[in-house]
DNA sequence: CAGGATCCGTTAAGATACTG
DNA sequence: CAGTATCTTAACGGATCCTG
């Protein structure tokens, strides 16, 4: 954050935000948590293709970043619930916007062009 | 895109969108191009820390994804201008939202907590 | 059930040098 | 000016096996 140029501050904000949702499954996780609290295996089911290791890691990162809350119930069998923190919820409009934009992009056939 | 579950479609849209702006400097590039057409070295100046190689690569990816347009002027010295495509411009609201959110995140002191 | 520990392959990204 | 060509490193993501 040197602030040598005119507006490096603004630039960093975009970077900061993107860094937080950077990770192959973070967007997906956040999106599904927007629907309410989920347990580990429930998230896993909604993110087929992601392994436990990766999922766990990204959940921990999201937690460390303060975007989600992790609640462990000391019972047996173990139960761990994940839900959006207030900060995470404040991302909802953006996730929704991304979803809408992604949908439009897909339907525009731009994906096909990309593959080509 | 198996569509086996209830709504894998929606999930993929979020993923699709994030994939397009995934890359350490893509968000920064797009943000600065929102201010108007820029030449290669102008972008470089606005993304200190990014090397030519990385910058070139990400610019090419953005171009391949149809988010930016690259215009080469056959003159000497060479001049190459980058600007947002209509599709790229449609991302502006999202980039702005990310910037606003990132700023709020930074000011909330959440970054400090993250480092700790 | 919800992970932790390990090993491994791929890719992103950085450093550096050179060119039309 | 705007790249390309190599090389190296670090991080990410995946697969598998094990445990409180």
mmCIF file of C-alpha atoms (C1' of nucleotides) in Angstrom:
data_model
loop_
_atom_site.group_PDB
_atom_site.id
_atom_site.type_symbol
_atom_site.label_atom_id
_atom_site.label_comp_id
_atom_site.label_asym_id
_atom_site.label_seq_id
_atom_site.Cartn_x
_atom_site.Cartn_y
_atom_site.Cartn_z
ATOM 1 C CA UNK A 1 0.000 0.000 0.000
ATOM 2 C CA UNK A 2 2.515 2.583 -1.058
ATOM 3 C CA UNK A 3 0.069 5.197 -2.329
ATOM 4 C CA UNK A 4 2.713 6.633 -4.584
ATOM 5 C CA UNK A 5 0.477 6.945 -7.626
ATOM 6 C CA UNK A 6 -2.821 8.701 -7.855
ATOM 7 C CA UNK A 7 -5.169 6.000 -6.662
ATOM 8 C CA UNK A 8 -3.463 2.798 -5.645
ATOM 9 C CA UNK A 9 -5.879 2.726 -2.771
ATOM 10 C CA UNK A 10 -8.842 1.970 -4.974
ATOM 11 C CA UNK A 11 -6.958 -0.667 -6.834
ATOM 12 C CA UNK A 12 -6.083 -2.500 -3.668
ATOM 13 C CA UNK A 13 -9.698 -2.614 -2.592
ATOM 14 C CA UNK A 14 -10.662 -4.557 -5.689
ATOM 15 C CA UNK A 15 -7.715 -6.825 -5.155
ATOM 16 C CA UNK A 16 -8.579 -7.312 -1.534
ATOM 17 C CA UNK A 17 -12.118 -8.308 -2.320
ATOM 18 C CA UNK A 18 -11.087 -10.695 -5.050
ATOM 19 C CA UNK A 19 -8.475 -12.301 -2.868
ATOM 20 C CA UNK A 20 -11.120 -13.204 -0.351
ATOM 21 C CA UNK A 21 -13.285 -15.079 -2.802
ATOM 22 C CA UNK A 22 -10.359 -16.462 -4.727
ATOM 23 C CA UNK A 23 -10.269 -20.208 -4.540
ATOM 24 C CA UNK A 24 -11.949 -22.613 -6.852
ATOM 25 C CA UNK A 25 -14.843 -23.381 -4.525
ATOM 26 C CA UNK A 26 -15.192 -20.345 -2.321
ATOM 27 C CA UNK A 27 -17.747 -18.693 -4.511
ATOM 28 C CA UNK A 28 -19.746 -21.876 -4.613
ATOM 29 C CA UNK A 29 -19.535 -22.306 -0.857
ATOM 30 C CA UNK A 30 -20.633 -18.747 -0.210
ATOM 31 C CA UNK A 31 -23.419 -19.053 -2.711
ATOM 32 C CA UNK A 32 -24.833 -22.139 -1.079
ATOM 33 C CA UNK A 33 -24.484 -20.743 2.412
ATOM 34 C CA UNK A 34 -26.621 -17.861 1.251
ATOM 35 C CA UNK A 35 -29.422 -20.391 1.370
ATOM 36 C CA UNK A 36 -28.880 -20.961 5.063
ATOM 37 C CA UNK A 37 -26.765 -22.881 7.529
ATOM 38 C CA UNK A 38 -25.190 -26.062 6.253
ATOM 39 C CA UNK A 39 -23.232 -28.929 7.717
ATOM 40 C CA UNK A 40 -19.942 -30.078 6.318
ATOM 41 C CA UNK A 41 -21.291 -32.960 4.317
ATOM 42 C CA UNK A 42 -24.158 -30.883 3.044
ATOM 43 C CA UNK A 43 -21.709 -28.441 1.561
ATOM 44 C CA UNK A 44 -19.744 -31.335 0.208
ATOM 45 C CA UNK A 45 -22.792 -32.650 -1.576
ATOM 46 C CA UNK A 46 -23.359 -29.254 -3.159
ATOM 47 C CA UNK A 47 -19.791 -29.033 -4.349
ATOM 48 C CA UNK A 48 -19.258 -32.304 -6.147
ATOM 49 C CA UNK A 49 -15.747 -32.447 -7.457
ATOM 50 C CA UNK A 50 -14.207 -30.824 -4.435
ATOM 51 C CA UNK A 51 -12.427 -33.149 -2.056
ATOM 52 C CA UNK A 52 -12.659 -32.931 1.737
ATOM 53 C CA UNK A 53 -9.172 -31.583 1.972
ATOM 54 C CA UNK A 54 -9.798 -28.744 -0.418
ATOM 55 C CA UNK A 55 -13.207 -28.028 1.015
ATOM 56 C CA UNK A 56 -11.885 -27.987 4.548
ATOM 57 C CA UNK A 57 -9.074 -25.725 3.585
ATOM 58 C CA UNK A 58 -11.259 -23.221 1.859
ATOM 59 C CA UNK A 59 -13.769 -23.263 4.682
ATOM 60 C CA UNK A 60 -10.959 -22.499 7.109
ATOM 61 C CA UNK A 61 -9.780 -19.660 4.948
ATOM 62 C CA UNK A 62 -13.251 -18.212 4.697
ATOM 63 C CA UNK A 63 -13.529 -18.520 8.446
ATOM 64 C CA UNK A 64 -10.155 -16.860 8.994
ATOM 65 C CA UNK A 65 -11.252 -14.059 6.711
ATOM 66 C CA UNK A 66 -14.343 -13.571 8.790
ATOM 67 C CA UNK A 67 -16.776 -14.407 6.014
ATOM 68 C CA UNK A 68 -18.296 -17.484 7.580
ATOM 69 C CA UNK A 69 -18.883 -18.758 11.079
ATOM 70 C CA UNK A 70 -18.094 -22.279 12.181
ATOM 71 C CA UNK A 71 -20.005 -23.800 15.057
ATOM 72 C CA UNK A 72 -18.911 -27.086 16.561
ATOM 73 C CA UNK A 73 -21.395 -29.028 18.635
ATOM 74 C CA UNK A 74 -19.661 -31.201 21.199
ATOM 75 C CA UNK A 75 -21.786 -34.246 20.631
ATOM 76 C CA UNK A 76 -21.459 -37.617 19.117
ATOM 77 C CA UNK A 77 -21.635 -38.008 16.218
ATOM 78 C CA UNK A 78 -19.854 -34.709 15.669
ATOM 79 C CA UNK A 79 -21.800 -31.898 14.139
ATOM 80 C CA UNK A 80 -20.310 -28.795 12.606
ATOM 81 C CA UNK A 81 -22.384 -26.081 11.068
ATOM 82 C CA UNK A 82 -21.313 -23.340 8.759
ATOM 83 C CA UNK A 83 -23.154 -20.137 8.136
ATOM 84 C CA UNK A 84 -22.452 -16.710 6.744
ATOM 85 C CA UNK A 85 -21.186 -14.064 9.118
ATOM 86 C CA UNK A 86 -22.689 -10.584 8.842
ATOM 87 C CA UNK A 87 -19.693 -9.677 6.749
ATOM 88 C CA UNK A 88 -20.301 -12.694 4.552
ATOM 89 C CA UNK A 89 -23.921 -11.751 4.150
ATOM 90 C CA UNK A 90 -22.893 -8.339 2.964
ATOM 91 C CA UNK A 91 -21.355 -10.132 0.013
ATOM 92 C CA UNK A 92 -24.663 -11.616 -1.052
ATOM 93 C CA UNK A 93 -25.559 -8.880 -3.536
ATOM 94 C CA UNK A 94 -22.211 -9.342 -5.219
ATOM 95 C CA UNK A 95 -22.531 -13.106 -5.389
ATOM 96 C CA UNK A 96 -25.992 -12.687 -6.850
ATOM 97 C CA UNK A 97 -24.659 -10.205 -9.360
ATOM 98 C CA UNK A 98 -21.901 -12.608 -10.301
ATOM 99 C CA UNK A 99 -24.424 -15.364 -10.739
ATOM 100 C CA UNK A 100 -26.615 -13.210 -12.951
ATOM 101 C CA UNK A 101 -23.650 -12.067 -14.974
ATOM 102 C CA UNK A 102 -22.282 -15.606 -15.282
ATOM 103 C CA UNK A 103 -25.645 -16.827 -16.480
ATOM 104 C CA UNK A 104 -25.837 -14.119 -19.104
ATOM 105 C CA UNK A 105 -22.309 -14.897 -20.168
ATOM 106 C CA UNK A 106 -23.076 -18.567 -20.549
ATOM 107 C CA UNK A 107 -26.211 -17.886 -22.516
ATOM 108 C CA UNK A 108 -24.472 -15.412 -24.769
ATOM 109 C CA UNK A 109 -22.498 -18.285 -26.163
ATOM 110 C CA UNK A 110 -19.283 -16.602 -25.153
ATOM 111 C CA UNK A 111 -18.160 -19.802 -23.537
ATOM 112 C CA UNK A 112 -18.205 -21.567 -26.827
ATOM 113 C CA UNK A 113 -16.046 -18.863 -28.301
ATOM 114 C CA UNK A 114 -13.677 -19.172 -25.399
ATOM 115 C CA UNK A 115 -13.247 -22.890 -25.944
ATOM 116 C CA UNK A 116 -12.489 -22.247 -29.582
ATOM 117 C CA UNK B 1 -22.179 -29.523 -16.072
ATOM 118 C CA UNK B 2 -23.864 -32.733 -15.084
ATOM 119 C CA UNK B 3 -27.066 -31.201 -13.685
ATOM 120 C CA UNK B 4 -27.616 -34.259 -11.543
ATOM 121 C CA UNK B 5 -28.500 -32.362 -8.364
ATOM 122 C CA UNK B 6 -31.200 -29.795 -7.875
ATOM 123 C CA UNK B 7 -29.435 -26.639 -8.923
ATOM 124 C CA UNK B 8 -25.929 -27.231 -10.170
ATOM 125 C CA UNK B 9 -26.787 -24.777 -12.888
ATOM 126 C CA UNK B 10 -26.809 -21.788 -10.602
ATOM 127 C CA UNK B 11 -23.618 -22.856 -8.927
ATOM 128 C CA UNK B 12 -21.818 -23.067 -12.214
ATOM 129 C CA UNK B 13 -22.794 -19.544 -13.119
ATOM 130 C CA UNK B 14 -21.056 -18.168 -10.054
ATOM 131 C CA UNK B 15 -18.090 -20.330 -10.812
ATOM 132 C CA UNK B 16 -18.045 -19.246 -14.431
ATOM 133 C CA UNK B 17 -18.037 -15.598 -13.523
ATOM 134 C CA UNK B 18 -15.326 -16.002 -10.932
ATOM 135 C CA UNK B 19 -13.185 -17.992 -13.298
ATOM 136 C CA UNK B 20 -13.147 -15.082 -15.711
ATOM 137 C CA UNK B 21 -11.829 -12.592 -13.203
ATOM 138 C CA UNK B 22 -9.631 -15.127 -11.487
ATOM 139 C CA UNK B 23 -6.020 -14.181 -11.739
ATOM 140 C CA UNK B 24 -4.138 -11.999 -9.377
ATOM 141 C CA UNK B 25 -4.245 -8.929 -11.574
ATOM 142 C CA UNK B 26 -7.331 -9.298 -13.712
ATOM 143 C CA UNK B 27 -9.544 -7.397 -11.348
ATOM 144 C CA UNK B 28 -7.018 -4.604 -11.213
ATOM 145 C CA UNK B 29 -6.690 -4.524 -14.974
ATOM 146 C CA UNK B 30 -10.423 -4.402 -15.497
ATOM 147 C CA UNK B 31 -10.822 -1.750 -12.858
ATOM 148 C CA UNK B 32 -8.310 0.529 -14.472
ATOM 149 C CA UNK B 33 -9.676 -0.046 -17.946
ATOM 150 C CA UNK B 34 -12.988 1.169 -16.629
ATOM 151 C CA UNK B 35 -11.328 4.560 -16.650
ATOM 152 C CA UNK B 36 -10.744 4.358 -20.364
ATOM 153 C CA UNK B 37 -8.398 2.945 -22.963
ATOM 154 C CA UNK B 38 -4.874 2.249 -21.806
ATOM 155 C CA UNK B 39 -1.633 1.232 -23.434
ATOM 156 C CA UNK B 40 0.433 -1.688 -22.235
ATOM 157 C CA UNK B 41 2.909 0.310 -20.221
ATOM 158 C CA UNK B 42 0.159 2.436 -18.755
ATOM 159 C CA UNK B 43 -1.465 -0.651 -17.369
ATOM 160 C CA UNK B 44 1.895 -1.818 -16.171
ATOM 161 C CA UNK B 45 2.400 1.385 -14.269
ATOM 162 C CA UNK B 46 -0.960 0.916 -12.584
ATOM 163 C CA UNK B 47 -0.168 -2.627 -11.588
ATOM 164 C CA UNK B 48 3.162 -2.333 -9.855
ATOM 165 C CA UNK B 49 4.309 -5.722 -8.748
ATOM 166 C CA UNK B 50 3.068 -7.504 -11.815
ATOM 167 C CA UNK B 51 5.723 -8.517 -14.302
ATOM 168 C CA UNK B 52 5.342 -8.129 -18.061
ATOM 169 C CA UNK B 53 5.000 -11.826 -18.485
ATOM 170 C CA UNK B 54 2.140 -12.124 -16.026
ATOM 171 C CA UNK B 55 0.487 -8.973 -17.255
ATOM 172 C CA UNK B 56 0.687 -10.079 -20.862
ATOM 173 C CA UNK B 57 -0.713 -13.457 -20.015
ATOM 174 C CA UNK B 58 -3.657 -12.111 -18.119
ATOM 175 C CA UNK B 59 -4.375 -9.545 -20.801
ATOM 176 C CA UNK B 60 -4.440 -12.326 -23.353
ATOM 177 C CA UNK B 61 -6.792 -14.360 -21.221
ATOM 178 C CA UNK B 62 -9.105 -11.433 -20.758
ATOM 179 C CA UNK B 63 -9.018 -10.900 -24.484
ATOM 180 C CA UNK B 64 -9.714 -14.560 -25.178
ATOM 181 C CA UNK B 65 -12.626 -14.382 -22.790
ATOM 182 C CA UNK B 66 -14.022 -11.463 -24.692
ATOM 183 C CA UNK B 67 -13.784 -9.021 -21.811
ATOM 184 C CA UNK B 68 -11.290 -6.666 -23.356
ATOM 185 C CA UNK B 69 -10.319 -5.579 -26.840
ATOM 186 C CA UNK B 70 -6.763 -5.308 -28.052
ATOM 187 C CA UNK B 71 -5.904 -2.940 -30.844
ATOM 188 C CA UNK B 72 -2.491 -3.031 -32.435
ATOM 189 C CA UNK B 73 -1.352 -0.003 -34.418
ATOM 190 C CA UNK B 74 1.169 -0.940 -37.073
ATOM 191 C CA UNK B 75 3.492 1.937 -36.472
ATOM 192 C CA UNK B 76 6.851 2.546 -34.999
ATOM 193 C CA UNK B 77 7.268 2.686 -32.109
ATOM 194 C CA UNK B 78 4.619 0.012 -31.624
ATOM 195 C CA UNK B 79 1.405 0.992 -29.954
ATOM 196 C CA UNK B 80 -1.111 -1.373 -28.458
ATOM 197 C CA UNK B 81 -4.240 -0.196 -26.789
ATOM 198 C CA UNK B 82 -6.502 -2.095 -24.483
ATOM 199 C CA UNK B 83 -10.076 -1.237 -23.703
ATOM 200 C CA UNK B 84 -13.133 -2.909 -22.300
ATOM 201 C CA UNK B 85 -15.417 -4.747 -24.669
ATOM 202 C CA UNK B 86 -19.162 -4.297 -24.253
ATOM 203 C CA UNK B 87 -19.138 -7.519 -22.285
ATOM 204 C CA UNK B 88 -16.335 -6.202 -20.123
ATOM 205 C CA UNK B 89 -18.236 -3.011 -19.518
ATOM 206 C CA UNK B 90 -21.188 -5.016 -18.311
ATOM 207 C CA UNK B 91 -18.925 -6.116 -15.489
ATOM 208 C CA UNK B 92 -18.377 -2.576 -14.303
ATOM 209 C CA UNK B 93 -21.130 -2.592 -11.699
ATOM 210 C CA UNK B 94 -19.690 -5.729 -10.195
ATOM 211 C CA UNK B 95 -16.167 -4.372 -10.120
ATOM 212 C CA UNK B 96 -17.445 -1.228 -8.481
ATOM 213 C CA UNK B 97 -19.341 -3.294 -5.953
ATOM 214 C CA UNK B 98 -16.225 -5.303 -5.241
ATOM 215 C CA UNK B 99 -14.262 -2.123 -4.765
ATOM 216 C CA UNK B 100 -16.830 -0.732 -2.364
ATOM 217 C CA UNK B 101 -16.998 -3.971 -0.463
ATOM 218 C CA UNK B 102 -13.227 -4.296 -0.336
ATOM 219 C CA UNK B 103 -12.941 -0.789 0.986
ATOM 220 C CA UNK B 104 -15.475 -1.485 3.692
ATOM 221 C CA UNK B 105 -13.664 -4.680 4.546
ATOM 222 C CA UNK B 106 -10.365 -2.884 4.866
ATOM 223 C CA UNK B 107 -11.837 -0.173 7.003
ATOM 224 C CA UNK B 108 -13.612 -2.650 9.233
ATOM 225 C CA UNK B 109 -10.228 -3.748 10.446
ATOM 226 C CA UNK B 110 -10.962 -7.272 9.346
ATOM 227 C CA UNK B 111 -7.647 -7.343 7.557
ATOM 228 C CA UNK B 112 -5.822 -6.871 10.811
ATOM 229 C CA UNK B 113 -7.695 -9.798 12.283
ATOM 230 C CA UNK B 114 -6.827 -11.868 9.258
ATOM 231 C CA UNK B 115 -3.142 -11.186 9.656
ATOM 232 C CA UNK B 116 -3.349 -12.150 13.313
ATOM 233 C "C1'" DC C 1 -19.316 -37.133 11.052
ATOM 234 C "C1'" DA C 2 -15.830 -34.078 10.243
ATOM 235 C "C1'" DG C 3 -11.806 -33.756 9.587
ATOM 236 C "C1'" DG C 4 -6.070 -34.429 9.912
ATOM 237 C "C1'" DA C 5 -1.777 -36.213 7.637
ATOM 238 C "C1'" DT C 6 0.773 -37.320 3.441
ATOM 239 C "C1'" DC C 7 2.175 -37.500 -1.119
ATOM 240 C "C1'" DC C 8 1.849 -35.857 -5.700
ATOM 241 C "C1'" DG C 9 0.819 -33.504 -10.161
ATOM 242 C "C1'" DT C 10 -0.418 -29.100 -12.299
ATOM 243 C "C1'" DT C 11 -0.436 -24.508 -12.754
ATOM 244 C "C1'" DA C 12 0.191 -19.659 -11.465
ATOM 245 C "C1'" DA C 13 3.369 -16.477 -10.817
ATOM 246 C "C1'" DG C 14 8.060 -14.215 -10.322
ATOM 247 C "C1'" DA C 15 12.909 -13.232 -12.161
ATOM 248 C "C1'" DT C 16 15.701 -12.441 -15.969
ATOM 249 C "C1'" DA C 17 17.280 -11.910 -20.608
ATOM 250 C "C1'" DC C 18 16.363 -11.070 -25.340
ATOM 251 C "C1'" DT C 19 13.730 -9.118 -29.777
ATOM 252 C "C1'" DG C 20 10.755 -7.061 -33.904
ATOM 253 C "C1'" DC D 1 7.173 -0.009 -26.994
ATOM 254 C "C1'" DA D 2 5.351 -4.232 -26.378
ATOM 255 C "C1'" DG D 3 6.164 -8.017 -26.071
ATOM 256 C "C1'" DT D 4 8.514 -13.464 -26.338
ATOM 257 C "C1'" DA D 5 11.473 -17.220 -24.358
ATOM 258 C "C1'" DT D 6 13.306 -19.881 -20.454
ATOM 259 C "C1'" DC D 7 13.853 -21.204 -15.968
ATOM 260 C "C1'" DT D 8 12.568 -21.709 -11.110
ATOM 261 C "C1'" DT D 9 9.703 -21.567 -7.228
ATOM 262 C "C1'" DA D 10 5.512 -21.623 -4.528
ATOM 263 C "C1'" DA D 11 0.808 -22.330 -4.117
ATOM 264 C "C1'" DC D 12 -3.227 -24.695 -5.376
ATOM 265 C "C1'" DG D 13 -5.828 -28.501 -5.989
ATOM 266 C "C1'" DG D 14 -6.501 -33.677 -6.013
ATOM 267 C "C1'" DA D 15 -6.182 -38.658 -4.186
ATOM 268 C "C1'" DT D 16 -5.750 -41.716 -0.394
ATOM 269 C "C1'" DC D 17 -5.505 -43.354 4.111
ATOM 270 C "C1'" DC D 18 -6.187 -42.585 8.998
ATOM 271 C "C1'" DT D 19 -8.648 -40.836 13.490
ATOM 272 C "C1'" DG D 20 -11.240 -38.482 17.713
#
